[in-house]
PDB file of C-alpha atoms in Angstrom:
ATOM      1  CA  UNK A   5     -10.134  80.146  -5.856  1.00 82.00           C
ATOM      2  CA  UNK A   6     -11.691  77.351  -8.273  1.00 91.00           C
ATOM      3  CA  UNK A   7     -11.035  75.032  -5.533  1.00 93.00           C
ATOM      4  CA  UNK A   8     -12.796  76.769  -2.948  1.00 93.00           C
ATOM      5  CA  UNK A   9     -15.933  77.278  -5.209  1.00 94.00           C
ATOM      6  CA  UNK A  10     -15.939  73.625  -6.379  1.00 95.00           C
ATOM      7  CA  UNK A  11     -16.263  72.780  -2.467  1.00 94.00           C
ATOM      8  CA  UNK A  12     -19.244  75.166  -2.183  1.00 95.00           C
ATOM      9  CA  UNK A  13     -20.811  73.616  -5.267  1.00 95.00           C
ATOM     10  CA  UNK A  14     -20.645  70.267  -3.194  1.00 94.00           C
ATOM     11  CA  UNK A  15     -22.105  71.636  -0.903  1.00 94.00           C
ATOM     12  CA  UNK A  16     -25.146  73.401  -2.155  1.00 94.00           C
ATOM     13  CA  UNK A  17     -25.698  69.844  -3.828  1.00 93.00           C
ATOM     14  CA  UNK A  18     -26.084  67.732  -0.582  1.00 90.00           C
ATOM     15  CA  UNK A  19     -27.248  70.058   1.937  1.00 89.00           C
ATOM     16  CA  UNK A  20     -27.602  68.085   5.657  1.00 88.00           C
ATOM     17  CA  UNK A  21     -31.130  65.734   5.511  1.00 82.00           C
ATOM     18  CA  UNK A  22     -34.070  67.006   7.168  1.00 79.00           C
ATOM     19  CA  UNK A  23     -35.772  64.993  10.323  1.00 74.00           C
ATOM     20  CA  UNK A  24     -39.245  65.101  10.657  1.00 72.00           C
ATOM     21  CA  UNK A  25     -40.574  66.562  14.172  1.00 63.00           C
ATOM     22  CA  UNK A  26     -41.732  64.022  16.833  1.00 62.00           C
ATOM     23  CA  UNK A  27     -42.534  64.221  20.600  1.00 59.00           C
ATOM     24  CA  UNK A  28     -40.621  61.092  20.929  1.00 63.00           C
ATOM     25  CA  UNK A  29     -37.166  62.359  23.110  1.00 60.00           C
ATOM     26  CA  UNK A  30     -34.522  61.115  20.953  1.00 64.00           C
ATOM     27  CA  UNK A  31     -36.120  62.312  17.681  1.00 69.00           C
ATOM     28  CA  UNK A  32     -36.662  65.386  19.399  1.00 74.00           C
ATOM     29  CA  UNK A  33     -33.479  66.302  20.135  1.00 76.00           C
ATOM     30  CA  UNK A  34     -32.224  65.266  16.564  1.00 78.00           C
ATOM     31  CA  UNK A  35     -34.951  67.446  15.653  1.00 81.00           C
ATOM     32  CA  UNK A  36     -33.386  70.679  16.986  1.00 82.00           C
ATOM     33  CA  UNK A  37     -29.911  69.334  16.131  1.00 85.00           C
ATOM     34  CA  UNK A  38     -30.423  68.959  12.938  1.00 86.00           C
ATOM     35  CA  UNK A  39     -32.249  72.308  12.164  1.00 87.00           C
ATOM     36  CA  UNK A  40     -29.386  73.852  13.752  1.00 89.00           C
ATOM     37  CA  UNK A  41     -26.955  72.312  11.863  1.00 92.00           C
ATOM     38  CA  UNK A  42     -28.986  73.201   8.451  1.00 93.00           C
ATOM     39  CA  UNK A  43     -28.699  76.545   9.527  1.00 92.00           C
ATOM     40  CA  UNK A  44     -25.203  76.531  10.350  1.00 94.00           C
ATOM     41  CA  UNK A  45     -24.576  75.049   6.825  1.00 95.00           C
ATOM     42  CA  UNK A  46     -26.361  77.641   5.143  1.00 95.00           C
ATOM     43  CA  UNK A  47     -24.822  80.397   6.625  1.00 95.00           C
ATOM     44  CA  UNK A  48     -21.564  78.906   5.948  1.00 96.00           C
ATOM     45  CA  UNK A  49     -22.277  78.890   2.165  1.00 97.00           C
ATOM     46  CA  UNK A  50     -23.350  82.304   1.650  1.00 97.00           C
ATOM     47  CA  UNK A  51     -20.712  83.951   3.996  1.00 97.00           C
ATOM     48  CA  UNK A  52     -18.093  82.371   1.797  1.00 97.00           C
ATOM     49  CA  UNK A  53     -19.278  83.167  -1.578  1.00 97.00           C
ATOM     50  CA  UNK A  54     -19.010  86.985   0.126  1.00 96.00           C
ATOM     51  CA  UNK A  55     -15.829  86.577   1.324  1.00 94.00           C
ATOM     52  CA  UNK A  56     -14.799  85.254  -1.887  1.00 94.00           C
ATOM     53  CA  UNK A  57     -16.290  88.546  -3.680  1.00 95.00           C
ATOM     54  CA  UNK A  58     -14.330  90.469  -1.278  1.00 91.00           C
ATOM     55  CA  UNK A  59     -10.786  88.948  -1.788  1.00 89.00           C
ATOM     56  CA  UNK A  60     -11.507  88.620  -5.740  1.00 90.00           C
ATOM     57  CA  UNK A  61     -12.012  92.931  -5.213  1.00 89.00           C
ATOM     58  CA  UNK A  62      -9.350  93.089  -2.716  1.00 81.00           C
ATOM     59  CA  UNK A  63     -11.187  94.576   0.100  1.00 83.00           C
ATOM     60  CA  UNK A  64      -9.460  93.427   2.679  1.00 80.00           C
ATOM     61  CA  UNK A  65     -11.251  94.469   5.775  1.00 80.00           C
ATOM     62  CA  UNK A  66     -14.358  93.338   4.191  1.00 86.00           C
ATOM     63  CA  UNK A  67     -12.949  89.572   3.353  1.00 88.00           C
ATOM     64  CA  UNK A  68     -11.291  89.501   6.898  1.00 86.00           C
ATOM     65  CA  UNK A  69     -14.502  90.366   8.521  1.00 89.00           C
ATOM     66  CA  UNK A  70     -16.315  87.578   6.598  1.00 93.00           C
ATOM     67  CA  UNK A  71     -13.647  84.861   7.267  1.00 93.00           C
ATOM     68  CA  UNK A  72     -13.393  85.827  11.076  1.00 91.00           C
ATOM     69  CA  UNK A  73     -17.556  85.051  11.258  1.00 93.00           C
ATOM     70  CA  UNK A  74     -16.969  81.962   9.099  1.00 95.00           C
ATOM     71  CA  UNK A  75     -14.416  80.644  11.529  1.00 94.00           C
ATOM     72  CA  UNK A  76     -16.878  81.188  13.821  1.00 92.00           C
ATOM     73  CA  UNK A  77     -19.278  79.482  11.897  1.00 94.00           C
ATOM     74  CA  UNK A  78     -16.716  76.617  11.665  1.00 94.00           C
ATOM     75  CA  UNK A  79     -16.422  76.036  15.114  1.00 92.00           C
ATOM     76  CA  UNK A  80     -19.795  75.815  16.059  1.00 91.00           C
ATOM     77  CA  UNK A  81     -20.509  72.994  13.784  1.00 93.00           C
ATOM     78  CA  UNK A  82     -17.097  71.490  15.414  1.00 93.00           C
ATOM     79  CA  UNK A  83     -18.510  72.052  18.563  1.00 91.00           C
ATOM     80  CA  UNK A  84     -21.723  70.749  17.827  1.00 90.00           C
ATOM     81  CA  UNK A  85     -20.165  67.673  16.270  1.00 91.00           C
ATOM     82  CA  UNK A  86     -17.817  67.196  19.436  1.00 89.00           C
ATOM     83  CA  UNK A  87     -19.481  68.394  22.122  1.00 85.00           C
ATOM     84  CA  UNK A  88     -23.311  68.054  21.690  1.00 86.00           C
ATOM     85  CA  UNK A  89     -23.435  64.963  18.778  1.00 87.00           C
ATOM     86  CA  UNK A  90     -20.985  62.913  20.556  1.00 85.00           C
ATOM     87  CA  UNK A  91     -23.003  63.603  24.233  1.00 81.00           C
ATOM     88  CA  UNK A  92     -26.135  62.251  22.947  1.00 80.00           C
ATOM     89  CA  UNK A  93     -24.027  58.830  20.972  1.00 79.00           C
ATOM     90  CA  UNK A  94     -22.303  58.656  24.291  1.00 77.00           C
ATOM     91  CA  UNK A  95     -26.114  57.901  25.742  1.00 70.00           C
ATOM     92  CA  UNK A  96     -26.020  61.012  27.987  1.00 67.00           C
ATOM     93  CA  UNK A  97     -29.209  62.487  29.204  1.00 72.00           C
ATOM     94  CA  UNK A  98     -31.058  63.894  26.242  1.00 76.00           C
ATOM     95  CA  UNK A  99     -32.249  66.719  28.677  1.00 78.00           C
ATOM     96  CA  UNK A 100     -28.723  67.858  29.436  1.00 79.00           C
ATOM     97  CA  UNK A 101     -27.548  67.304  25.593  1.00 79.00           C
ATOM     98  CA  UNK A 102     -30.658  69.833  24.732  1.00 79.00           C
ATOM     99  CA  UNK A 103     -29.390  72.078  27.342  1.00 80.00           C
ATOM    100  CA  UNK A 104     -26.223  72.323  26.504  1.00 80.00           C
ATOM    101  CA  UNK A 105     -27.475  73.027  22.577  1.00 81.00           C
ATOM    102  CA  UNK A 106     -29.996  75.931  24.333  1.00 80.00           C
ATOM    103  CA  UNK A 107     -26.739  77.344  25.772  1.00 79.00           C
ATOM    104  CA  UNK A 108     -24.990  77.086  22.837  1.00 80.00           C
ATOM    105  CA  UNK A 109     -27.558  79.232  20.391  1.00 75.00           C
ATOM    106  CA  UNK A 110     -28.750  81.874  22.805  1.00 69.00           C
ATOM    107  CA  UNK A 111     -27.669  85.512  23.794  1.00 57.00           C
ATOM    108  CA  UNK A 112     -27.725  85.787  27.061  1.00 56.00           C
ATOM    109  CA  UNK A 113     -30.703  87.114  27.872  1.00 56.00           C
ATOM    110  CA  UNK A 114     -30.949  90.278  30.251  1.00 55.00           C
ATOM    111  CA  UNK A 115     -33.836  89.190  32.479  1.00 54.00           C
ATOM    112  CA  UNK A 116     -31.286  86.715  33.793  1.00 59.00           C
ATOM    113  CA  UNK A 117     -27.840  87.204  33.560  1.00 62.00           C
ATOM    114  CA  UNK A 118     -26.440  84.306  35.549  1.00 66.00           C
ATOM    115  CA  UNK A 119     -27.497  81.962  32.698  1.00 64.00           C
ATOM    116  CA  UNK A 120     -23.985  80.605  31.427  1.00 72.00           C
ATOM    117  CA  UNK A 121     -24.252  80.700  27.835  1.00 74.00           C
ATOM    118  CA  UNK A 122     -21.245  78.377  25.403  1.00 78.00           C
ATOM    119  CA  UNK A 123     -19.530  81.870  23.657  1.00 78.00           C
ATOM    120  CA  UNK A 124     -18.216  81.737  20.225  1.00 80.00           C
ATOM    121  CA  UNK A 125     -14.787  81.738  21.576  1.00 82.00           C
ATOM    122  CA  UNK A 126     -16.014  78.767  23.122  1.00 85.00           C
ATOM    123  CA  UNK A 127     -16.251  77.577  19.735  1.00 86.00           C
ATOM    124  CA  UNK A 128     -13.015  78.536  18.104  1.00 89.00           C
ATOM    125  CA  UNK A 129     -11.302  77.084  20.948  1.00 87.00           C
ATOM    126  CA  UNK A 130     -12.281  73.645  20.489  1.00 86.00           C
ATOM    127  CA  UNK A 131     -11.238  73.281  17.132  1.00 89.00           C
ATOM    128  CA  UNK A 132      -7.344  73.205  18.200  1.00 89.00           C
ATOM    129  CA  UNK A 133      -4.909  76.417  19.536  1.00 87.00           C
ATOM    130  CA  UNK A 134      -3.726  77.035  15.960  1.00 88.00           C
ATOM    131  CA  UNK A 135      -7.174  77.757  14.886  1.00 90.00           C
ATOM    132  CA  UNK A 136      -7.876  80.013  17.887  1.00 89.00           C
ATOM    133  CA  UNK A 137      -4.672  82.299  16.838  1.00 87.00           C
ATOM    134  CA  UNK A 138      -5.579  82.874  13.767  1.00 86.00           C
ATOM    135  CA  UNK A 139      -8.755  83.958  14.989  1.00 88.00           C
ATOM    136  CA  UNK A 140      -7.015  86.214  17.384  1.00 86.00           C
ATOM    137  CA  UNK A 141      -4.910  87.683  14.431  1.00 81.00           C
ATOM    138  CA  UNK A 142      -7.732  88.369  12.522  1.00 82.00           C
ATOM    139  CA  UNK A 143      -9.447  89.952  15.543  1.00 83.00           C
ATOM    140  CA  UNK A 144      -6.647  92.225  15.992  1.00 78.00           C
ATOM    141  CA  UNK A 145      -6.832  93.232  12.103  1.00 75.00           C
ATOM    142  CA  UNK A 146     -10.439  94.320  12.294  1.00 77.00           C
ATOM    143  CA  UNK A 147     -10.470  96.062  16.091  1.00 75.00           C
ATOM    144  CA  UNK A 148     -10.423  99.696  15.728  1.00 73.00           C
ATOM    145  CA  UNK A 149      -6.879 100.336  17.106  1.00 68.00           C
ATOM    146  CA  UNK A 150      -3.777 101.681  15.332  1.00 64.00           C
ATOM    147  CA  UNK A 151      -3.007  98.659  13.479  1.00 62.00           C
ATOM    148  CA  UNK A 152      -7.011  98.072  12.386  1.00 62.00           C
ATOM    149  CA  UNK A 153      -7.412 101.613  11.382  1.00 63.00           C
ATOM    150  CA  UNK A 154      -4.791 104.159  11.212  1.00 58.00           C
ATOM    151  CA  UNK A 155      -2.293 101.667   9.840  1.00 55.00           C
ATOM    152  CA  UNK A 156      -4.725 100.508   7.342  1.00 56.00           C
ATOM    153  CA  UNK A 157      -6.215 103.744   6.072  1.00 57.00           C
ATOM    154  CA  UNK A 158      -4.553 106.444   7.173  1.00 55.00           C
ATOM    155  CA  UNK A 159      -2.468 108.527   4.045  1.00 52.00           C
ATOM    156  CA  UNK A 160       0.484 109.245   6.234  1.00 56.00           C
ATOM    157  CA  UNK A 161       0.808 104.946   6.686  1.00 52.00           C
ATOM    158  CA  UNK A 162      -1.271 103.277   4.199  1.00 51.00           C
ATOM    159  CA  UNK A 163       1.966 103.419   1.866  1.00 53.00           C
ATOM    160  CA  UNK A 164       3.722 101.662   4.238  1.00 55.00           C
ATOM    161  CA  UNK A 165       1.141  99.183   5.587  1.00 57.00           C
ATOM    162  CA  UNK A 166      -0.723  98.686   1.865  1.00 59.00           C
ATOM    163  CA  UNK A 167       1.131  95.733   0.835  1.00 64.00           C
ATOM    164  CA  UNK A 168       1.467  93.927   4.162  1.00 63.00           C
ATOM    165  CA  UNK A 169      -2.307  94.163   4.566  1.00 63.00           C
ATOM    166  CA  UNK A 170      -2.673  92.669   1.018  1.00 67.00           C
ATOM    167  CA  UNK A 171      -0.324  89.993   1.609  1.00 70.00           C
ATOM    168  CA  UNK A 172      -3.173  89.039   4.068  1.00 69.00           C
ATOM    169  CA  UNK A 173      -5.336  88.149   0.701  1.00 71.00           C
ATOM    170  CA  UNK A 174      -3.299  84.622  -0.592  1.00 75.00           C
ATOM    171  CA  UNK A 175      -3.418  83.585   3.679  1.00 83.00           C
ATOM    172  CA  UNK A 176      -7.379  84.119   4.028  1.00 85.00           C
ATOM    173  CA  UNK A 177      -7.959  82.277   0.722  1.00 89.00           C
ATOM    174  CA  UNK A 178      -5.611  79.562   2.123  1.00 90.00           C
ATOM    175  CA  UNK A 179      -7.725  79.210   5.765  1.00 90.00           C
ATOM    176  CA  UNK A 180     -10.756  79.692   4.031  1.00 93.00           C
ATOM    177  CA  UNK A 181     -10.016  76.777   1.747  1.00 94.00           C
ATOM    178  CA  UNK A 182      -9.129  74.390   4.558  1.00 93.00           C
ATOM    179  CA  UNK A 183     -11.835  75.277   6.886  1.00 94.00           C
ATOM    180  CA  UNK A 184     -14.180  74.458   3.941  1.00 95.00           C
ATOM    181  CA  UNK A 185     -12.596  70.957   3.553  1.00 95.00           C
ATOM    182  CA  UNK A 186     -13.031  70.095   7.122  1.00 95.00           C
ATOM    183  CA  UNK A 187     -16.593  71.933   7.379  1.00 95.00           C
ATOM    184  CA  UNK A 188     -17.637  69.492   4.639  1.00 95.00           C
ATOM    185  CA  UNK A 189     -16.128  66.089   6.438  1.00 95.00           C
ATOM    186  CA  UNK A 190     -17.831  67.267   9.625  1.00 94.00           C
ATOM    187  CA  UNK A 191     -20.860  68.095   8.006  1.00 94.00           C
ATOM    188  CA  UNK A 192     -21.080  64.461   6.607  1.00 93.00           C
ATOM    189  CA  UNK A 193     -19.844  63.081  10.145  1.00 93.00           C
ATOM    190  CA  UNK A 194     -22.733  64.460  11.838  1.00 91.00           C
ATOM    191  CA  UNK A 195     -25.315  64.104   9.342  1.00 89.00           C
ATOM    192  CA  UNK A 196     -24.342  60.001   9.159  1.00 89.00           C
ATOM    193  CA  UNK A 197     -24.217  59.920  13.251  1.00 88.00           C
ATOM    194  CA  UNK A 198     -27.640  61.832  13.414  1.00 85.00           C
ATOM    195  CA  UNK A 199     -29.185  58.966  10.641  1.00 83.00           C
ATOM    196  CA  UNK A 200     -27.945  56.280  13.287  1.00 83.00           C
ATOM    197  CA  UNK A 201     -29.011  57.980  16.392  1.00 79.00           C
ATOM    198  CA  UNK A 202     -32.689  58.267  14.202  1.00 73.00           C
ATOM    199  CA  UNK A 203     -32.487  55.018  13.134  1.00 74.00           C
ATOM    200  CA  UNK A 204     -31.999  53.477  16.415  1.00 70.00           C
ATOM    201  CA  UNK A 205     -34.475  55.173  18.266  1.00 60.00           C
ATOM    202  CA  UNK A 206     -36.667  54.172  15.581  1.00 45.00           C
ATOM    203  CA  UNK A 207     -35.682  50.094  16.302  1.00 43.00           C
ATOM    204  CA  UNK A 208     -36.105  50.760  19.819  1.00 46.00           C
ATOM    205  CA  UNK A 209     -39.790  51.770  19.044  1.00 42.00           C
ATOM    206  CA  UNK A 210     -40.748  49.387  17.385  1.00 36.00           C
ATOM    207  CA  UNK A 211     -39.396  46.424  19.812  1.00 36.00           C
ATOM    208  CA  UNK A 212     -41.128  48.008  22.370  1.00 33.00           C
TER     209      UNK A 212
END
């Protein structure tokens, strides 16, 4: 658990730089990219100090909920990294890159329904298939069906199902751990591509 806190600690100590606003297209989009990442990060941070509570006071439901939204949270800054960073290195169109980004953070809203919005599965999914089925386990744990509910609470079956739900606590602390290793490589991957991207625009400025 040390571990996992020391990472966090890291964390809270470099948060992602923050670009200034500009009109200019290319600091634009690193604009919006980079608030979105920031808030990514954040969330990221405080979700795992609570899951951390949770396991420490072996609620287990609790701590399962928390790390299913921070694998969430893990895969859109993958995705963002992969996906949306890489597009705009790549020189695509920044129009489509900040498209693709719109997608990405909205609901889809009910005045028009046929927008195709990036889901969080969406996100999961492009980390790798391990990943994703972990997700799915956890998913399965927190659904209200037999297994989420009855086989969890229930008096008649929490006897039997007690200690294989709590040997769920030493496997969350475990992803947790590693996702937070990888969240803060990719974190520092996308903040040093986002300085390059800004600094070349920048060049490009001024030889014009």
């Amino acid at each position: 658990m040390q571990q996992i806190l020391d990472i966090l600690k890291r964390l809270e100590e470099s948060p992602p730089q923050i670009f200034k606003f500009s009109n200019e297209s290319t600091t634009y989009a690193i604009y919006h990219l980079n608030l979105y990442q920031n808030c990514i990060f954040q969330r990221m941070i405080e979700l795992s100090y609570s899951a951390i509570d949770n396991i420490k006071n072996e609620k287990i439901i609790s701590a399962s909920t928390l790390i299913r939204t921070v694998m969430e949270t893990f895969g859109a800054l993958y995705y963002l990294d992969k996906e949306i960073i890489n597009n705009l290195m790549s020189g695509n169109a920044i129009d489509a890159t900040l498209e693709k980004l719109r997608k990405m953070i909205m609901a889809n809203p009910l005045e028009n329904p046929e927008v195709k919005i990036i889901h969080v599965h969406d996100f999961v999914r492009a980390v790798n298939k391990n990943f994703f089925l972990r997700y799915s386990e956890l998913c399965e744990l927190l659904h209200p069906n037999y297994y989420g509910v009855k086989g969890t609470y229930s008096m008649e079956t929490f006897g039997t199902y007690k200690e294989e739900i709590k040997s769920l606590l030493p496997n969350i602390s475990e992803l947790l751990f590693n996702m937070l290793i990888d969240f803060e490589k990719i974190n520092n991957c996308i903040q040093e591509k986002t300085i390059e991207i800004h600094q070349s625009s920048y060049s490009e400025r001024i030889a014009f």
